[in-house]
């Protein structure tokens, strides 16, 4: 076997003889397996070597100083620790997973020093932002201070993976045959914040994981060829040297300032979990919709710079003010992308893998919403790439996936991305006040509750269509209700339900999600860069959320029946498909929203569109150029009023019937067809 998931600690005392024993055991195992690159040994060989050494050395060793590393532990105890079971409460934040197999990989030699890695990203300190955190003590993090901390305290300090071995990193290994990423459907893994920063630091130094071709190091060092479809770039640019490199150094800076990491502490946990193992069918979701009233979705709305004063229509609940403030000329307000509403999960409108097409991106901010989120939440970026060695362009964790405990580190990001080039470290970042204690497998862990993250995609990814029609919600393909069509309305509802339903995640993780996630914040999911109909996307979200919400009832944070509200944000100029979301409004409100985008168009840095999706020839104008009848009579509030006391299945059935009769005639809006017949 080449599995070290059952390998005990190999006599890790301060005695030099212990190190020799470990080296001998590893060498013997490598010779036996014929594979020198992966540190893997069979349980039988390891036990024999370890027990023989103990017997031989017992008389000679005698008393010794307190060990710097854990002593030999029982096989079952170590195995349970790797599986996330039985971890001692005195070691908070240790690696934990429900994957049945974990493998340990040695770090290779660095290609550069910490100082050289820093200088590569910030030549002569250019671009560095010295910062002192309100919750991080008295230190101002200058270039000298952060390099010293990373070098002395992190890289050459106490090994954060000492519980698993010396000089190694544990990685979950998914089920045989699942090669897309290290987490098979239904699996999760967590690293402590110190462990995650250690992975980043070692990777910035160019240290490979020997025998494991992790996507993080590959992404850090890839050279942009200058033909990125997302953002203009210079040939030869490297992510770790530019915007993404700055984000990773910001991550390291927050680790240095985090009181939880003081004196070698592990800090809080950062966890990633993928949906599964079984994908619910459309019929499964329909059955749940039959039992669910749309009112139970807890719909709340924020009108974010959509051509109004922000007031929501009568009968519609507003997102609380902490999560809905209008932007100013100076910068963003508050929306689901900036954060502010504690426990509100940010929905990442991603591709089939976290981070979307960032791996073909230029070395900096650009692309769609998901690519930009990766820069502002680099802990998500780190996990997404480190936990895959898939060949080709997409070595990333597959979606749908939750990330818990990650933080938004910088200021400047909102749904418009108008100011996102700032990437300014937030000196008021919560480093202690965001921490809550949760139980996972009856073991307590500290986790940040500030920014839960959920990445999932709509089934309309790459469906195509006519650009001039679908940006105006006028493409017949957007309105498909044919169950045999892979991007039809049924598939959109199923995709949302699959991602949000609590029952689609590991049983032991469900109480943790209930503790940390208080609401779900989203924009035009389904109608961004996959160019779906924004009205249909809203209806799919509302129906699926109502059906999935019942799986969240019973949360300890909210009364039963009020768990997981759907916080829906409406923009005149969302970063993806700007102003298309205006069509969820009716008549004059719709037109005011379209006018707002035209009056205040996004700068080129804030969005990306394929060339044939611009609606003015030879232009960088991002907004929809509408025609007189594009804005329908009815808005979303009319649909809510008509259906809020009905079951989710009623709206689903009525919509399918109405569109089935009307398509391919798209002269009227979906809402008008639904309500007026």
XYZ file of C-alpha atoms in Angstrom:
677
model
C 0.000 0.000 0.000
C 1.133 3.603 -0.608
C -1.212 5.026 2.037
C 0.136 6.808 5.123
C -3.284 7.595 6.504
C -2.615 5.105 9.310
C 1.024 6.013 9.913
C 1.859 6.791 13.576
C 4.109 9.573 14.754
C 7.620 8.286 14.206
C 9.357 8.828 17.539
C 9.430 12.597 17.190
C 11.414 13.396 20.311
C 14.136 16.007 20.574
C 16.723 13.210 20.349
C 18.715 13.234 17.117
C 18.458 9.435 17.120
C 14.701 9.807 16.600
C 15.257 11.752 13.394
C 17.601 9.015 12.161
C 14.936 6.401 12.872
C 12.356 8.368 10.946
C 14.698 8.840 8.011
C 15.503 5.130 7.982
C 11.840 4.197 8.093
C 11.009 6.558 5.257
C 13.908 5.339 3.134
C 12.969 1.703 3.695
C 9.405 2.435 2.735
C 10.510 4.243 -0.408
C 12.720 1.308 -1.439
C 9.910 -1.120 -0.764
C 7.379 0.797 -2.839
C 9.781 1.857 -5.555
C 8.404 5.368 -5.370
C 10.765 7.992 -3.953
C 8.584 11.015 -4.548
C 5.603 10.318 -2.283
C 6.096 9.723 1.422
C 3.958 6.629 1.695
C 4.480 3.416 3.631
C 2.314 0.500 4.505
C 0.966 0.179 8.003
C 2.676 -3.179 8.474
C 6.149 -1.977 7.494
C 5.805 1.165 9.567
C 4.648 -0.667 12.659
C 7.515 -3.149 12.426
C 10.118 -0.438 11.979
C 8.728 1.757 14.708
C 8.290 -1.045 17.269
C 11.703 -2.497 16.547
C 13.313 0.880 17.046
C 11.472 1.473 20.293
C 12.638 -1.866 21.623
C 16.237 -1.240 20.636
C 16.363 2.283 21.968
C 14.377 1.911 25.167
C 17.352 1.036 27.358
C 19.717 3.555 25.823
C 17.569 6.662 25.774
C 16.726 7.133 29.408
C 15.285 10.447 30.609
C 15.157 13.196 27.997
C 13.925 16.769 27.787
C 10.302 17.451 26.933
C 9.828 16.655 23.240
C 9.183 19.387 20.685
C 6.863 17.055 18.796
C 4.198 14.545 19.912
C 5.434 11.153 21.017
C 4.396 7.857 19.459
C 0.642 7.519 19.470
C -1.643 4.557 19.022
C -2.472 3.724 15.401
C -6.211 4.094 15.894
C -5.807 7.459 17.589
C -3.753 8.771 14.708
C -6.141 7.338 12.134
C -9.090 8.942 13.908
C -7.307 12.289 14.012
C -6.798 12.206 10.268
C -10.454 11.388 9.766
C -11.573 14.230 11.987
C -12.551 12.000 14.891
C -11.219 11.948 18.395
C -8.939 14.978 18.079
C -7.982 16.191 21.503
C -9.609 19.462 22.511
C -6.201 20.739 23.622
C -5.144 20.937 19.956
C -7.711 23.264 18.386
C -7.579 23.987 14.695
C -5.819 20.832 13.548
C -6.344 19.317 10.109
C -9.674 17.522 9.974
C -11.541 15.755 7.179
C -14.224 13.146 6.557
C -12.298 11.746 3.599
C -11.623 8.065 4.252
C -8.059 8.503 3.081
C -5.372 11.088 3.786
C -1.906 11.120 2.282
C 1.112 12.967 3.597
C 3.500 14.767 1.259
C 6.905 16.218 1.977
C 7.738 19.796 1.132
C 10.445 20.143 -1.483
C 13.308 22.599 -1.416
C 12.436 26.302 -1.832
C 13.268 28.155 -5.024
C 13.624 31.455 -3.200
C 13.780 32.924 0.302
C 10.920 34.688 2.041
C 12.587 38.023 1.379
C 13.036 37.199 -2.303
C 9.403 36.105 -2.578
C 8.275 39.397 -1.041
C 10.559 41.439 -3.293
C 9.214 39.621 -6.342
C 5.718 40.890 -5.544
C 6.696 44.297 -4.136
C 9.947 45.418 -5.815
C 11.626 47.919 -3.505
C 8.422 47.867 -1.442
C 6.382 49.354 -4.295
C 2.673 48.728 -3.800
C 2.940 47.587 -0.192
C 0.388 48.951 2.267
C 1.618 49.131 5.847
C -1.288 48.569 8.176
C -2.120 48.276 11.835
C -5.239 46.289 12.675
C -7.707 47.499 15.297
C -8.041 43.940 16.625
C -4.439 42.925 15.975
C -2.347 44.557 18.663
C 0.105 47.424 18.387
C 2.237 46.234 15.476
C 2.293 48.203 12.238
C 2.944 45.685 9.495
C 5.712 47.207 7.425
C 7.595 45.190 4.779
C 10.330 44.438 7.290
C 7.846 43.324 9.941
C 5.850 40.982 7.720
C 8.931 39.372 6.152
C 10.411 38.818 9.610
C 7.199 37.241 10.931
C 6.729 34.943 7.937
C 10.372 33.854 7.992
C 10.930 33.513 11.736
C 7.520 32.745 13.188
C 5.738 30.917 10.379
C 8.188 29.143 8.086
C 10.918 28.494 10.647
C 8.762 28.480 13.758
C 6.799 25.583 15.198
C 5.631 23.263 12.415
C 1.832 23.690 12.206
C 1.547 20.129 10.853
C 3.600 18.558 13.626
C 0.622 16.423 14.670
C 0.822 14.648 11.326
C 4.593 14.440 10.952
C 7.709 16.490 10.304
C 8.080 18.535 7.140
C 4.886 17.273 5.578
C 1.419 18.434 4.618
C -1.705 16.224 4.830
C -4.042 16.122 1.851
C -7.380 14.312 1.644
C -7.586 11.741 -1.115
C -10.931 11.291 -2.787
C -12.602 8.124 -3.888
C -10.797 6.076 -6.565
C -11.634 7.303 -10.028
C -12.506 10.836 -8.906
C -9.600 12.835 -10.285
C -11.087 16.331 -10.509
C -10.048 17.413 -7.027
C -9.088 15.954 -3.681
C -12.617 16.185 -2.305
C -15.079 13.716 -3.737
C -18.781 14.641 -3.556
C -19.908 14.890 0.056
C -16.427 15.348 1.521
C -14.885 18.233 3.459
C -11.527 19.229 4.845
C -10.390 21.966 7.206
C -7.024 23.493 7.977
C -6.207 25.903 10.754
C -5.526 29.471 9.727
C -1.838 29.008 10.571
C -1.706 25.841 8.482
C -3.316 27.625 5.538
C -0.871 30.538 5.763
C 2.002 28.064 6.027
C 0.845 26.483 2.751
C 0.755 29.922 1.129
C 4.196 30.907 2.429
C 5.831 27.663 1.325
C 4.190 27.984 -2.091
C 5.327 31.604 -2.533
C 8.830 30.350 -1.783
C 8.409 27.832 -4.598
C 8.355 24.698 -2.413
C 6.630 21.830 -4.216
C 4.629 19.133 -2.479
C 6.728 16.180 -3.589
C 4.544 13.649 -5.375
C 1.459 15.869 -5.353
C 1.206 18.339 -8.234
C -0.987 20.839 -6.405
C -2.796 23.483 -8.421
C -1.819 26.349 -6.114
C 1.874 26.295 -6.953
C 1.068 25.721 -10.623
C -1.237 28.744 -10.651
C 1.195 30.958 -8.737
C 3.981 30.370 -11.234
C 2.095 30.125 -14.513
C 3.034 32.673 -17.156
C 0.252 34.599 -18.839
C 0.591 34.391 -22.609
C -0.874 37.849 -23.218
C -4.038 36.523 -24.866
C -6.293 36.250 -21.817
C -9.957 36.523 -22.738
C -10.603 38.428 -19.527
C -8.148 41.249 -19.010
C -5.380 42.816 -21.107
C -2.075 41.529 -19.804
C 1.581 41.549 -20.617
C 3.119 38.351 -21.898
C 5.066 36.620 -19.175
C 3.134 38.047 -16.202
C 3.031 35.677 -13.253
C 0.162 35.680 -10.707
C 2.360 35.663 -7.602
C 4.137 38.760 -8.867
C 1.014 40.863 -9.392
C -2.533 41.204 -8.033
C -2.880 37.672 -6.765
C 0.548 37.821 -5.169
C -0.510 40.957 -3.285
C -3.635 39.121 -2.106
C -1.592 36.207 -0.753
C 0.720 38.601 1.099
C -2.363 40.277 2.540
C -3.476 36.861 3.754
C -0.102 36.370 5.425
C -0.353 39.815 7.016
C -3.716 39.042 8.603
C -2.245 35.815 9.952
C 0.669 37.722 11.458
C -1.739 40.125 13.169
C -4.266 37.513 14.272
C -4.108 37.092 18.072
C -5.172 33.480 17.614
C -1.826 32.744 15.966
C 0.291 34.369 18.670
C 2.917 32.185 20.318
C 2.537 29.478 17.700
C -1.240 29.192 18.033
C -3.143 27.478 15.242
C -5.875 30.090 15.100
C -9.363 29.429 13.854
C -10.482 26.830 11.342
C -11.079 27.364 7.604
C -13.186 24.600 6.075
C -14.250 23.669 2.554
C -17.028 21.194 1.743
C -18.448 19.954 -1.546
C -22.018 18.885 -2.216
C -22.952 15.229 -2.588
C -22.482 12.366 -2.692
C -25.748 12.034 -4.623
C -27.197 14.779 -6.786
C -30.942 15.322 -6.241
C -33.022 14.786 -9.371
C -35.468 17.304 -10.769
C -38.276 15.064 -9.475
C -36.735 15.136 -5.992
C -36.745 18.926 -6.057
C -40.297 19.027 -7.412
C -41.458 16.882 -4.516
C -39.853 19.276 -2.041
C -41.455 22.229 -3.838
C -44.871 20.641 -3.352
C -44.344 20.797 0.414
C -42.906 24.315 0.526
C -44.675 27.665 0.598
C -42.895 30.481 -1.180
C -43.340 32.699 1.860
C -41.005 30.368 3.731
C -38.096 31.467 1.524
C -37.885 34.617 3.663
C -37.282 36.838 0.631
C -35.607 40.155 1.476
C -34.594 42.703 -1.131
C -31.902 45.367 -1.432
C -32.072 47.852 -4.306
C -28.419 48.793 -4.706
C -27.892 51.863 -6.867
C -30.619 50.701 -9.267
C -31.975 54.108 -10.208
C -34.101 54.440 -7.086
C -33.665 55.842 -3.609
C -33.286 52.279 -2.339
C -36.846 51.930 -1.021
C -38.337 48.476 -1.526
C -41.935 48.066 -2.772
C -44.756 47.763 -0.273
C -45.188 44.211 0.932
C -41.525 43.321 0.338
C -39.178 42.944 3.298
C -35.926 44.882 3.042
C -32.475 43.494 3.740
C -31.398 44.932 7.121
C -29.543 48.229 6.895
C -26.264 46.617 8.009
C -26.289 44.692 4.736
C -27.836 47.274 2.420
C -26.386 50.755 2.120
C -26.110 52.801 -1.041
C -22.669 53.534 -2.519
C -21.244 57.026 -2.610
C -18.924 58.765 -5.018
C -16.046 57.753 -2.753
C -16.654 54.024 -2.626
C -18.951 51.067 -2.070
C -21.916 50.961 0.249
C -22.985 47.661 1.774
C -24.131 44.655 -0.217
C -23.589 40.903 -0.164
C -20.169 41.312 -1.776
C -18.827 43.861 0.722
C -20.301 42.022 3.684
C -21.584 43.691 6.798
C -24.536 41.508 7.683
C -23.092 38.945 10.102
C -23.591 35.395 8.951
C -24.801 36.371 5.484
C -23.257 33.939 3.008
C -21.945 35.405 -0.214
C -23.081 33.493 -3.304
C -20.250 33.129 -5.779
C -21.750 32.887 -9.273
C -19.058 30.510 -10.395
C -18.373 27.975 -13.107
C -18.228 24.237 -12.463
C -15.171 24.876 -10.284
C -14.407 27.486 -7.628
C -12.748 30.581 -8.974
C -14.197 30.152 -12.438
C -11.780 30.896 -15.261
C -9.215 32.583 -13.058
C -6.622 30.061 -14.198
C -6.605 31.644 -17.660
C -6.845 35.140 -16.227
C -4.225 37.826 -16.334
C -2.188 38.314 -13.206
C -4.588 40.672 -11.464
C -8.184 41.757 -10.909
C -10.506 40.983 -13.789
C -13.057 38.629 -15.236
C -16.384 37.936 -13.577
C -17.648 38.113 -10.024
C -16.042 34.848 -8.952
C -12.585 35.746 -10.266
C -12.705 39.046 -8.372
C -13.911 37.439 -5.152
C -10.827 35.208 -5.173
C -8.592 38.268 -4.831
C -10.558 39.674 -1.907
C -10.942 36.275 -0.215
C -7.543 34.668 -0.884
C -8.136 31.909 1.670
C -10.856 30.603 -0.658
C -8.455 30.891 -3.585
C -5.791 28.973 -1.659
C -8.092 26.076 -0.795
C -9.654 25.939 -4.254
C -6.301 25.440 -5.983
C -4.269 23.596 -3.356
C -6.850 20.823 -3.109
C -6.609 19.766 -6.730
C -3.905 18.249 -8.872
C -6.223 17.783 -11.846
C -4.310 17.996 -15.117
C -4.989 20.739 -17.613
C -6.380 24.204 -17.061
C -8.728 23.687 -14.122
C -6.914 22.350 -11.042
C -9.650 23.660 -8.758
C -12.192 22.296 -6.285
C -15.463 21.437 -7.962
C -18.700 23.272 -7.225
C -21.088 23.453 -5.457
C -18.912 24.082 -2.427
C -19.096 25.895 0.905
C -16.111 27.627 2.487
C -16.510 28.450 6.165
C -14.175 30.614 8.229
C -12.612 32.574 5.343
C -12.565 36.354 5.604
C -12.905 39.267 3.199
C -9.557 40.912 3.783
C -9.710 44.097 1.751
C -11.870 47.112 0.990
C -13.181 48.159 -2.399
C -15.305 45.245 -3.578
C -19.059 45.374 -4.130
C -21.396 43.896 -6.722
C -20.510 46.568 -9.259
C -16.726 46.137 -8.801
C -16.472 49.852 -9.631
C -13.797 50.382 -6.950
C -12.286 46.891 -6.728
C -8.860 47.871 -8.031
C -8.180 49.331 -4.561
C -7.551 45.947 -2.891
C -6.881 47.908 0.291
C -6.358 45.868 3.457
C -9.124 46.578 5.939
C -7.554 47.873 9.142
C -10.891 47.265 10.894
C -10.929 43.612 9.846
C -12.414 41.467 12.584
C -9.721 39.145 13.899
C -11.292 38.242 17.234
C -14.857 39.556 17.386
C -15.925 37.396 14.423
C -14.995 34.129 16.139
C -17.626 31.642 17.270
C -17.160 28.146 18.663
C -18.789 25.257 16.835
C -18.834 21.515 17.343
C -17.740 19.136 14.622
C -17.862 15.469 15.590
C -18.310 16.592 19.221
C -15.027 18.518 19.144
C -15.047 22.283 19.600
C -13.394 24.536 17.030
C -13.126 28.299 16.640
C -14.387 29.572 13.271
C -14.917 33.046 11.845
C -18.623 33.650 11.233
C -18.137 36.861 9.279
C -18.157 35.662 5.662
C -19.558 32.227 4.815
C -19.002 31.521 1.133
C -21.061 29.374 -1.260
C -19.943 28.848 -4.841
C -22.267 27.247 -7.370
C -23.133 27.519 -11.013
C -26.277 27.660 -13.097
C -26.909 24.978 -15.683
C -26.826 27.601 -18.417
C -23.022 27.676 -18.415
C -21.857 28.076 -22.030
C -25.346 27.545 -23.462
C -24.761 30.129 -26.188
C -27.668 32.081 -27.665
C -27.930 35.338 -29.552
C -26.017 38.120 -27.747
C -28.218 40.889 -29.067
C -31.318 39.099 -27.800
C -30.267 37.475 -24.539
C -28.901 40.677 -22.992
C -32.443 42.027 -23.440
C -34.121 38.826 -22.118
C -35.485 38.179 -25.616
C -33.748 34.940 -26.643
C -36.161 31.961 -26.909
C -33.408 29.682 -25.589
C -33.412 31.530 -22.268
C -37.050 30.477 -21.761
C -36.697 26.766 -22.451
C -38.902 24.574 -20.248
C -38.240 21.378 -22.195
C -37.090 18.809 -19.600
C -34.799 17.259 -22.224
C -32.842 20.505 -22.645
C -29.836 20.569 -20.319
C -30.149 24.292 -19.543
C -33.958 24.440 -19.188
C -35.784 26.066 -16.274
C -36.095 22.744 -14.423
C -32.307 22.387 -14.486
C -31.796 25.865 -13.059
C -34.067 25.110 -10.101
C -32.313 21.803 -9.539
C -28.861 23.440 -9.641
C -29.797 26.035 -7.015
C -31.464 23.454 -4.774
C -28.495 21.112 -4.999
C -26.149 23.836 -3.775
C -28.317 25.293 -1.012
C -30.140 22.296 0.474
C -28.475 21.405 3.757
C -29.235 17.719 3.277
C -26.779 17.607 0.366
C -23.782 18.000 2.678
C -22.099 15.664 5.135
C -24.283 14.872 8.154
C -21.648 15.947 10.675
C -21.221 19.286 8.891
C -24.888 20.277 8.882
C -24.981 21.571 12.499
C -21.914 23.709 11.748
C -23.582 25.268 8.723
C -26.697 25.966 10.806
C -24.561 27.718 13.397
C -22.611 29.900 11.001
C -24.962 30.749 8.134
C -27.814 33.148 8.911
C -28.876 34.221 5.420
C -27.911 33.825 1.775
C -26.928 36.919 -0.213
C -27.077 36.831 -3.996
C -27.333 39.029 -7.066
C -28.353 37.985 -10.584
C -27.365 34.320 -10.206
C -28.163 32.586 -13.492
C -28.151 35.838 -15.471
C -24.549 36.951 -15.255
C -21.911 35.885 -17.747
C -23.957 32.819 -18.703
C -26.527 35.304 -20.023
C -29.726 33.769 -18.757
C -32.995 35.698 -18.418
C -32.876 37.717 -15.191
C -36.601 37.234 -14.526
C -36.318 33.464 -14.921
C -33.195 33.428 -12.746
C -35.060 35.272 -9.974
C -37.960 32.800 -10.142
C -35.632 29.786 -10.122
C -33.835 31.170 -7.060
C -37.072 31.904 -5.194
C -38.616 28.506 -5.918
C -35.480 26.515 -5.143
C -34.733 28.506 -1.997
C -38.212 27.850 -0.644
C -37.784 24.137 -1.348
C -34.306 23.999 0.229
C -35.061 26.219 3.197
C -36.949 23.530 5.105
C -33.673 21.605 5.454
C -32.305 24.543 7.465
C -35.166 24.854 9.951
C -34.239 24.348 13.558
C -31.134 26.547 13.491
C -29.979 27.703 16.887
C -29.401 31.238 15.585
C -32.901 31.926 14.254
C -36.373 30.819 15.351
C -37.783 27.805 13.563
C -39.371 28.840 10.296
C -37.170 31.908 9.943
C -33.868 30.287 9.061
C -31.819 31.200 6.013
C -33.644 34.173 4.453
C -32.945 34.814 0.774
C -31.327 38.254 0.478
C -31.757 39.309 -3.152
C -29.753 42.320 -4.396
C -30.815 44.296 -7.482
C -28.262 46.397 -9.411
C -28.324 48.774 -12.328
C -24.753 47.727 -13.089
C -23.713 44.373 -11.628
C -20.198 43.426 -12.696
C -21.550 40.603 -14.855
C -23.963 41.452 -17.700
C -24.430 45.056 -16.464
C -28.032 46.385 -16.344
C -29.682 43.133 -17.494
C -30.987 42.710 -13.938
C -32.993 45.920 -14.394
C -35.595 43.790 -16.174
C -36.779 42.292 -12.868
C -38.438 45.697 -12.410
C -41.540 46.694 -14.296
C -42.201 49.679 -16.562
C -40.877 52.982 -15.162
C -38.698 51.347 -12.481
C -37.075 49.200 -15.127
C -36.379 52.184 -17.344
C -34.985 54.238 -14.454
C -32.624 51.368 -13.681
C -31.452 51.113 -17.307
C -30.975 54.872 -17.415
C -28.890 54.750 -14.248
C -26.433 52.330 -15.840
C -26.201 54.491 -18.955
C -25.663 57.658 -16.917
C -23.042 56.059 -14.709
C -21.428 53.264 -16.748
C -18.856 51.053 -15.129
C -15.199 51.718 -15.903
C -13.529 49.131 -18.114
C -11.694 47.686 -15.104
C -14.977 46.763 -13.388
C -16.450 44.284 -15.861
C -15.727 41.902 -18.687
C -17.888 41.061 -21.708
C -17.185 38.950 -24.795
C -16.665 41.221 -27.772
C -19.937 40.305 -29.454
C -21.932 41.111 -26.286
C -21.241 44.836 -26.413
C -24.383 46.532 -27.671
C -22.742 49.579 -29.249
C -20.328 49.027 -32.152
C -16.666 49.744 -31.419
C -17.536 50.631 -27.851
C -16.652 49.699 -24.295
C -20.134 50.745 -23.132
C -21.196 47.901 -20.791
C -24.926 48.472 -20.382
C -27.889 46.946 -22.190
C -29.147 49.061 -25.081
C -32.872 48.422 -24.794
C -35.766 48.847 -27.145
C -39.095 50.529 -26.232
C -40.976 47.371 -25.234
C -38.137 45.579 -23.416
C -39.342 46.673 -19.968
C -42.479 44.712 -19.147
C -45.489 45.899 -17.216
C -44.949 43.746 -14.154
C -42.002 43.703 -11.767
C -40.817 41.115 -9.258
C -43.024 42.594 -6.520
C -46.133 41.768 -8.560
C -45.082 38.137 -8.832
C -44.327 38.018 -5.111
C -47.727 39.476 -4.267
C -49.482 36.952 -6.498
C -47.642 33.869 -5.221
C -46.341 34.561 -1.718
C -49.085 32.458 -0.103
C -48.818 29.648 -2.641
C -46.582 26.630 -2.816
C -43.317 26.708 -4.711
C -44.654 23.974 -6.986
C -47.597 26.201 -7.978
C -45.294 28.885 -9.357
C -43.088 26.261 -10.974
C -46.000 24.580 -12.737
C -47.611 27.848 -13.810
C -44.366 29.165 -15.265
C -43.639 25.982 -17.198
C -47.150 25.992 -18.620
C -47.085 29.679 -19.548
C -43.689 29.552 -21.250
C -44.516 26.285 -22.946
C -47.454 27.974 -24.653
C -45.744 31.263 -25.501
C -42.255 30.261 -26.624
C -40.687 31.117 -29.088
C -42.597 34.409 -28.952
C -40.506 36.616 -26.629
C -42.203 39.916 -27.374
C -43.558 40.051 -23.805
C -41.609 39.625 -20.566
C -41.735 36.408 -18.568
C -43.467 38.159 -15.660
C -46.149 39.558 -17.990
C -46.793 36.171 -19.571
C -46.998 34.533 -16.142
C -49.407 37.062 -14.603
C -51.474 38.137 -17.591
C -51.613 34.916 -19.576
